[in-house]
Coordinates of C-alpha atoms in Angstrom, one line a residue:
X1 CA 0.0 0.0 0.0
X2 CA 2.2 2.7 -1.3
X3 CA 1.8 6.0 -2.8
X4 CA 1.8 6.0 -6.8
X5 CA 4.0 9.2 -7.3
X6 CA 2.9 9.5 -10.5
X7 CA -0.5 11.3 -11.0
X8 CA -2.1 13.0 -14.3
X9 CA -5.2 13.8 -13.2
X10 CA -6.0 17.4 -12.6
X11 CA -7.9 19.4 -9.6
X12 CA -11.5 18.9 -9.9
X13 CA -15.3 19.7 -7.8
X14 CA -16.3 16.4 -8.6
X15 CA -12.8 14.9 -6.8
X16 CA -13.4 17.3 -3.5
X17 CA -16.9 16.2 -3.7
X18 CA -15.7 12.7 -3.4
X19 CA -13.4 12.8 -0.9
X20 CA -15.8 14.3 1.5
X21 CA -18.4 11.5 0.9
X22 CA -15.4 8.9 1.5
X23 CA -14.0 10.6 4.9
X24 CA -18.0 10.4 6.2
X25 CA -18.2 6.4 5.4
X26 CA -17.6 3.8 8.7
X27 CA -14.1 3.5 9.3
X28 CA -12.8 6.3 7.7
X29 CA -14.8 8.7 10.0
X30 CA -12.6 7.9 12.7
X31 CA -8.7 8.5 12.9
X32 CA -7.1 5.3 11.6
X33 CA -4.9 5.2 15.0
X34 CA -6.7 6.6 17.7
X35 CA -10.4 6.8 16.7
X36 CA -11.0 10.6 16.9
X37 CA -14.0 11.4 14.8
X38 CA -14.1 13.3 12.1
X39 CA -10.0 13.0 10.7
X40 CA -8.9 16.1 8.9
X41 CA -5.7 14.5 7.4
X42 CA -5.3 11.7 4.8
X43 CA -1.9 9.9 4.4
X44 CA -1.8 8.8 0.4
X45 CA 1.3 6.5 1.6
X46 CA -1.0 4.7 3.4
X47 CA -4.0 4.8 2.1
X48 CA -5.7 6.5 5.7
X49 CA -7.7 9.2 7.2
X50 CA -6.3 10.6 10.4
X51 CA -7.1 13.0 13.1
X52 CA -4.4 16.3 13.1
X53 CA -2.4 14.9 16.5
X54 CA -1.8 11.5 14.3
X55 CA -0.8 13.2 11.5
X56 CA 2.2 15.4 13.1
X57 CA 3.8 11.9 13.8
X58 CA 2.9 10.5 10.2
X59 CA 5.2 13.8 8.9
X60 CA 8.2 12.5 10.6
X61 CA 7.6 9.3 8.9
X62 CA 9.4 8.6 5.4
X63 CA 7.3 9.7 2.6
X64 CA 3.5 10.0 4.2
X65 CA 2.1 11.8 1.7
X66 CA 0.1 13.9 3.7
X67 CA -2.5 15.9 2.3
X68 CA -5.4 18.0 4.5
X69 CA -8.8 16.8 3.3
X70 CA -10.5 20.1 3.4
X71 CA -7.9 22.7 2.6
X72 CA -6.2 21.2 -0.2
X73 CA -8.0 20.1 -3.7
X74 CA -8.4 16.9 -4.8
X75 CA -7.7 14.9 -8.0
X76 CA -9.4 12.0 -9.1
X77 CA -6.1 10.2 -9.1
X78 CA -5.3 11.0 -5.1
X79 CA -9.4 10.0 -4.2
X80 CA -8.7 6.4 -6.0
X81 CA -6.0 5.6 -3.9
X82 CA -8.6 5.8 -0.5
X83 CA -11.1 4.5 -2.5
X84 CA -8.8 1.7 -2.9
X85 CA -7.9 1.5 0.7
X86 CA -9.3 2.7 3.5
X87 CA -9.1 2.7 7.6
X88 CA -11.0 -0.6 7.7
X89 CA -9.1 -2.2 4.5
X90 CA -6.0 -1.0 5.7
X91 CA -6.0 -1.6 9.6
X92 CA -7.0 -5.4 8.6
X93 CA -3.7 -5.8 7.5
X94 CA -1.4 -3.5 9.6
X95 CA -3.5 -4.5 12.7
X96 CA -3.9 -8.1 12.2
X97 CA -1.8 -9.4 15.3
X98 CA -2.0 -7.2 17.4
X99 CA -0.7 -8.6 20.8
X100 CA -2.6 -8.4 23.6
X101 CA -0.2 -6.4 25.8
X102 CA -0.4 -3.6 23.5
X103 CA -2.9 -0.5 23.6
X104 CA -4.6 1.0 21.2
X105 CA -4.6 5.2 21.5
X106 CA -7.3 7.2 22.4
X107 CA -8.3 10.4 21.2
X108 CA -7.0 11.3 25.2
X109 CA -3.7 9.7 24.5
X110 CA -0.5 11.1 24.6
X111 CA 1.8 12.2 22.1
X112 CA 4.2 9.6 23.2
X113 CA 1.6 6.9 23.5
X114 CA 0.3 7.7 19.6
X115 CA 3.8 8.3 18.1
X116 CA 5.2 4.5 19.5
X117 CA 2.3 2.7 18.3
X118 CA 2.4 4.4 14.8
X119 CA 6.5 3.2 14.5
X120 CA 5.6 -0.1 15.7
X121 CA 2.3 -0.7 12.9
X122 CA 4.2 0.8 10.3
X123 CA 7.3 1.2 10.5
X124 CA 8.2 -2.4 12.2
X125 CA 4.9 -4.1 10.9
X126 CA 4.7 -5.5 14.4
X127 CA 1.4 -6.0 14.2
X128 CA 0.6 -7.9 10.7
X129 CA 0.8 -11.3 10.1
X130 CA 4.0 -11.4 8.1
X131 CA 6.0 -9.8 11.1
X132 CA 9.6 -11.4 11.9
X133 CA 10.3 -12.9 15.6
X134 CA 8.4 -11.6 18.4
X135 CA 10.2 -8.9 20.0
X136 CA 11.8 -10.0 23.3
X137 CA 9.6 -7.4 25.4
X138 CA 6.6 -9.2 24.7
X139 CA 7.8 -12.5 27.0
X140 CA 8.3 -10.3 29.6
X141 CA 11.4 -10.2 30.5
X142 CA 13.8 -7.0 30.5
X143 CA 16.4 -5.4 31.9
X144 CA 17.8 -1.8 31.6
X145 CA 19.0 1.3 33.1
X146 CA 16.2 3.9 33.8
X147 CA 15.9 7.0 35.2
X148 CA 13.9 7.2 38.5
X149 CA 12.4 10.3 40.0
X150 CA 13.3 10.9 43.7
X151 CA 10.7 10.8 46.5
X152 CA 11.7 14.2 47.5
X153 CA 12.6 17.2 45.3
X154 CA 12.8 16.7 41.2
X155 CA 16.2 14.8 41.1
X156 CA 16.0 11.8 38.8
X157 CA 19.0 8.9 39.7
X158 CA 19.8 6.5 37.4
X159 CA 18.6 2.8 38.7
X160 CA 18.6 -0.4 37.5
X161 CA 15.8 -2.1 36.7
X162 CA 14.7 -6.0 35.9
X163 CA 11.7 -7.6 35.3
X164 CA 11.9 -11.2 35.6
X165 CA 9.3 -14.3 36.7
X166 CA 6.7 -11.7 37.3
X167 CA 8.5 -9.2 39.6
X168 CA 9.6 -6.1 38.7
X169 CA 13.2 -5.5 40.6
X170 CA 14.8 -2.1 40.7
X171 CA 18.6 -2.0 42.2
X172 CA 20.7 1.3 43.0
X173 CA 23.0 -0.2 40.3
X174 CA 23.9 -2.6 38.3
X175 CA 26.3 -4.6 39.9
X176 CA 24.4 -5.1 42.7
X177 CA 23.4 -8.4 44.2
X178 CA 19.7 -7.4 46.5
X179 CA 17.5 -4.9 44.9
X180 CA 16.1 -1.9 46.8
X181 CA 12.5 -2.7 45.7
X182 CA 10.5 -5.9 44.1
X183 CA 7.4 -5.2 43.3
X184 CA 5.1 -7.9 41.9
X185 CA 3.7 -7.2 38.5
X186 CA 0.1 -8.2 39.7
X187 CA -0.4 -5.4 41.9
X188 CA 1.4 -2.6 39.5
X189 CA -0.7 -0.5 37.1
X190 CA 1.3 1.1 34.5
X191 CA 0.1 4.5 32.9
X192 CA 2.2 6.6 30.0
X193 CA 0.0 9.9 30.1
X194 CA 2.5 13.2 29.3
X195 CA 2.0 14.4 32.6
X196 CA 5.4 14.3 33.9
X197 CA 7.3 17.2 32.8
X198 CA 9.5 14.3 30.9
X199 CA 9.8 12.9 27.4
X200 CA 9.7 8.9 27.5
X201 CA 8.2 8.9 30.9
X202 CA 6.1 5.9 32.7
X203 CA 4.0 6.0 35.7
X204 CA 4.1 3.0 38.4
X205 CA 1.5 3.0 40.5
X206 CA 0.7 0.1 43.5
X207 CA 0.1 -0.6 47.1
X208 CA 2.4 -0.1 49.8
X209 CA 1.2 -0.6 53.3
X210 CA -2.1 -0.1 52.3
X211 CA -1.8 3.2 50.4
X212 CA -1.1 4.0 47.1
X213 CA 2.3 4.4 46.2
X214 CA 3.7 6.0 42.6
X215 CA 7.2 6.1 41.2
X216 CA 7.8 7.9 37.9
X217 CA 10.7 6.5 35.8
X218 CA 11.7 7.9 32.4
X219 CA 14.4 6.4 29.7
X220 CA 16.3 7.4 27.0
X221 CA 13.8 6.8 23.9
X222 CA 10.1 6.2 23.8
X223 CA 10.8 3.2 22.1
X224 CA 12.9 1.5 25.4
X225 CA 9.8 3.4 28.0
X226 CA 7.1 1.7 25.7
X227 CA 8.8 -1.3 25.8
X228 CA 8.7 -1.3 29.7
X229 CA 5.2 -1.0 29.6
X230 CA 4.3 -3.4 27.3
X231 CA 6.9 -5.8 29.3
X232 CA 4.9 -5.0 32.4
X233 CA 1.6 -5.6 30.7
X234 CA 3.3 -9.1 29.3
X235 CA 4.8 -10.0 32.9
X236 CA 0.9 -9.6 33.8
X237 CA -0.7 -11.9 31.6
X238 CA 1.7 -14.9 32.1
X239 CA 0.7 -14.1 36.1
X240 CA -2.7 -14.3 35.3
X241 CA -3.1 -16.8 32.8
X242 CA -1.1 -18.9 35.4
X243 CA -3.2 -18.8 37.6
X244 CA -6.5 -18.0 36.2
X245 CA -6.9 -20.6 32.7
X246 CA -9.3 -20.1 30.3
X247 CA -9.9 -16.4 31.4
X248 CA -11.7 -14.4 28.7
X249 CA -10.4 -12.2 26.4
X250 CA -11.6 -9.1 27.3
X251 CA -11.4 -9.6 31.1
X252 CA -7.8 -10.8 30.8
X253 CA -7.0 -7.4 29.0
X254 CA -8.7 -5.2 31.5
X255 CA -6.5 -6.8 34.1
X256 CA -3.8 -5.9 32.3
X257 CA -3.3 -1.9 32.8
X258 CA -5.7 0.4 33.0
X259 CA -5.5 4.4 31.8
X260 CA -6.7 6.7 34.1
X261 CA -10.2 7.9 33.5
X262 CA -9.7 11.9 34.5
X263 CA -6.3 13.0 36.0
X264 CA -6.1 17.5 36.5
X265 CA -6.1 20.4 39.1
X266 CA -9.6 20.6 41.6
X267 CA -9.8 22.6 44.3
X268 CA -11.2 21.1 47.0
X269 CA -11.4 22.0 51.1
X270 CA -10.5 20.5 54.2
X271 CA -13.3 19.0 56.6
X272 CA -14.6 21.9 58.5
X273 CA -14.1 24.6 56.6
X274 CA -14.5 26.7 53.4
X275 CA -11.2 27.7 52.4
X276 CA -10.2 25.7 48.6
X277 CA -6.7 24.7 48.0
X278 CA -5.6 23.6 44.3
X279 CA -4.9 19.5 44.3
X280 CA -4.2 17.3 41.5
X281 CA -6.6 14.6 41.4
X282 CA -6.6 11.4 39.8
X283 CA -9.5 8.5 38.9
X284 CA -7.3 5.7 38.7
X285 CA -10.4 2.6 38.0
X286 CA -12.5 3.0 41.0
X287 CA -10.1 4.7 43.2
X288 CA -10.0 8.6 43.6
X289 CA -7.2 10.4 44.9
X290 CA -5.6 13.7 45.0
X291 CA -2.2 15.1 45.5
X292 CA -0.4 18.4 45.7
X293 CA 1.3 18.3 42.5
X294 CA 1.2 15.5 39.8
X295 CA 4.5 13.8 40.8
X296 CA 3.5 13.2 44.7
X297 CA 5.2 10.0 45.5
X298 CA 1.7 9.5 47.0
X299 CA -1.5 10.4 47.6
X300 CA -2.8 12.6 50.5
X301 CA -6.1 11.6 50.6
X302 CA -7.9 8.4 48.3
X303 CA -11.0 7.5 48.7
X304 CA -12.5 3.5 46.8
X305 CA -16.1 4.7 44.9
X306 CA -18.8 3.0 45.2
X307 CA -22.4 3.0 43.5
X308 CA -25.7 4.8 44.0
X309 CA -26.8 2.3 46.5
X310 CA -23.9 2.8 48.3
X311 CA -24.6 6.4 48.9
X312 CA -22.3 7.9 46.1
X313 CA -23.2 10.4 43.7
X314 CA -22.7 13.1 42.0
X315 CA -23.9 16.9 42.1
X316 CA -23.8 19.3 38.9
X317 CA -25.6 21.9 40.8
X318 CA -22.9 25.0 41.5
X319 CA -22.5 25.3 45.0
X320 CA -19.4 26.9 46.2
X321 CA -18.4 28.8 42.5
X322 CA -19.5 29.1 38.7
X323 CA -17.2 25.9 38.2
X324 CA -18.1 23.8 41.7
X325 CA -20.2 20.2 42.0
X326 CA -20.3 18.1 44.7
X327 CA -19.1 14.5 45.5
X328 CA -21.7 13.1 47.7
X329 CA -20.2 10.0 49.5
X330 CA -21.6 7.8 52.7
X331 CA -19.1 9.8 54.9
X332 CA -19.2 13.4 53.9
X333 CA -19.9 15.5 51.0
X334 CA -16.7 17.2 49.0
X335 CA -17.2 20.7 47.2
X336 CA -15.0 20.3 44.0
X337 CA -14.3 23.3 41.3
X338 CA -12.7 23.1 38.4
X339 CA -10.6 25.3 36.2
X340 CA -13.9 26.2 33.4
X341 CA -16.9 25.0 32.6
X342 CA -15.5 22.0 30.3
X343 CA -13.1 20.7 33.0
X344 CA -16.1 20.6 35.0
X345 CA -18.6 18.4 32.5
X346 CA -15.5 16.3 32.2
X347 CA -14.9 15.3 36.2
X348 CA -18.8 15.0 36.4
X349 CA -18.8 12.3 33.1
X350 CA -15.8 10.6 35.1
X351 CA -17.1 10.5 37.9
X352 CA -20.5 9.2 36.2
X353 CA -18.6 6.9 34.0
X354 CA -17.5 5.0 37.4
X355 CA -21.0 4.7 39.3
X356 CA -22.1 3.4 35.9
X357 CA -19.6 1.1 35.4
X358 CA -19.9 -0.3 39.7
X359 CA -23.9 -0.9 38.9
X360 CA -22.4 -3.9 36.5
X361 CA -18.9 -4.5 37.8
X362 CA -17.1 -8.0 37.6
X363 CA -15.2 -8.6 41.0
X364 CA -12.5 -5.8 42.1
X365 CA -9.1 -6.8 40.5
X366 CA -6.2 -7.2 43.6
X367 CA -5.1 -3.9 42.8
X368 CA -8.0 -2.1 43.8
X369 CA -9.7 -4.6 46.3
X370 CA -11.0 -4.4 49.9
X371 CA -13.2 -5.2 52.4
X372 CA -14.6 -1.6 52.9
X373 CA -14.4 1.8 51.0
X374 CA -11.3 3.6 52.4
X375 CA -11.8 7.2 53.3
X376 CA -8.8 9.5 54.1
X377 CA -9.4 13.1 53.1
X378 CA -8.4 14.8 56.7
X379 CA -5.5 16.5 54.4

């Protein structure tokens, strides 16, 4: 599925006209990689319609062939090669084998999340059914320096870091014999969202003592980071699959990693009192907590959701500001504002999104599981 460089056909109404009925047909009215609606961009390279964050990584590609569906005129010659292919037509191929451990973007994703799945369907056709030998991250196994962010201050120190027989290991170096931390992979949830203030960053995030406990690595390319996380993910599934034969499908995969439904700022108030203070907040699965900055080590105050028989809901009505609802728990109600109006709709569809998904839940994964909600928002 390659470009044909040479073209004769001139400019026409009737070729625009086509090409608007083509990007409006199923498949094509998505991005090709992340499922944005309404795509903007076509690559003639690969025969695709793509949303305008896909197609900045598509430039940096060899030879995309980019061309902007509604600023640009079409020639009959340009609308025959999408006629010819397609999102659906082409993603059956590039998309064929595509492993379990790996993600598809979302229109939320980040740059680095969109840009390593792109190189790895097209560029390494790691996905089709003519690929070469798995790649070694996808058993599980790894090893490597990275670049770990310090509990206290914004240091990061190299460590070493293995991932072996379903624990993740990280030493202070190489050469040493006893790591500082194993972690096993079971209780890890790995999430790559741009939020770090680092390129080829990863968040770790699991249960220590009972409370929730992030560490925020970074390495040298987005390749070796995504590799990590897919290795993670991998580690996962041979746990599970251990233990748990004959799982389905889709189940297995949701055990797998999660992205966070709503991470950003909220300004919230202590119990007793009026006064707001600015938090970052994070819906990680069920559980909600909030931090003073985005790289807290961890959480002061998390809280497990529960459903509208358990007493939880929420209130759009604005209480305490233009931008305020209300989280209305079994234990105490929590004044929230946002930054604007459409930060707000979005916490309240999150928080929605959760009570929605509790009313038909499949049993709590380990991560998340315990035998009451845990409440600890005196910070």
């Amino acid at each position: 599925m390659s470009f044909r460089a040479s073209v004769t056909s001139l400019p026409s109404d009737k070729a625009n006209k086509e090409i608007e009925v083509l990007v409006r047909q199923k498949g094509n009215d998505i991005c090709s990689e992340c499922s944005q609606p309404d795509p903007s961009w076509a690559s003639l390279e690969y025969g695709v319609f793509i949303c305008v964050h896909c197609s900045g990584i598509f430039r940096i590609m060899p030879n995309p062939h980019l061309r902007a569906i509604r600023l640009e005129d079409w020639d009959e010659d340009k609308v025959q090669i999408l006629k010819d292919n397609g999102n659906i037509k082409v993603n059956a191929v590039y998309e064929k084998e595509v492993p379990d451990i790996w993600v598809k973007p979302s229109p939320d994703s980040s740059l680095l999340f969109r840009e390593q799945w792109i190189f790895a369907k097209y560029q390494r056709k790691e996905f089709t059914e003519a690929r070469n030998a798995l790649p070694s991250y996808l058993t599980g196994q790894k090893s490597a320096m990275l670049f770990k962010l310090k509990k206290q201050g914004d240091k990061w120190q190299p460590r070493w870091f293995v991932l072996d027989k379903g624990i993740l290991s990280m030493f202070i170096s190489k050469e040493d014999r006893a790591p500082r931390h194993e972690i096993p992979v079971v209780q890890i949830n790995v999430a790559i969202n741009g939020n770090f203030g680092r390129l080829n960053a990863m968040q770790l995030i699991t249960r220590v003592d009972g409370k929730t406990r992030n560490m925020f690595v970074y390495a040298e390319s987005g390749r070796e980071i995504m590799e990590w996380f897919c290795g993670i993910r991998a580690a996962k599934k041979a746990v599970i699959e251990a233990k748990h034969p004959g799982l389905p499908r889709d189940v297995l995969r949701s055990e797998l990693s999660e992205e966070f439904i709503k991470t950003g700022f909220l300004h919230k108030t202590p119990p007793g009192t009026m006064k707001f203070q600015k938090r970052w907040f994070v819906i990680d699965s069920r559980r909600l907590m909030y931090y003073n900055t985005n790289l807290d080590p961890t959480p002061l105050g998390e809280i497990i959701l529960g459903t509208a028989a358990d007493k939880f809901s929420i209130d759009e009505e604005p209480m305490a500001g233009e931008y305020s609802f209300t989280l209305h728990t079994p234990f105490r109600d929590f004044p929230l504002i946002a930054e604007n109006q459409d930060e707000k709709m979005q916490w309240v569809r999150a928080f929605q999104l959760v009570f929605e998904k509790m009313e038909v839940m499949v049993p709590m994964s380990p991560r998340v599981r315990c035998s009451t909600y845990e409440l600890d928002f005196q910070q």
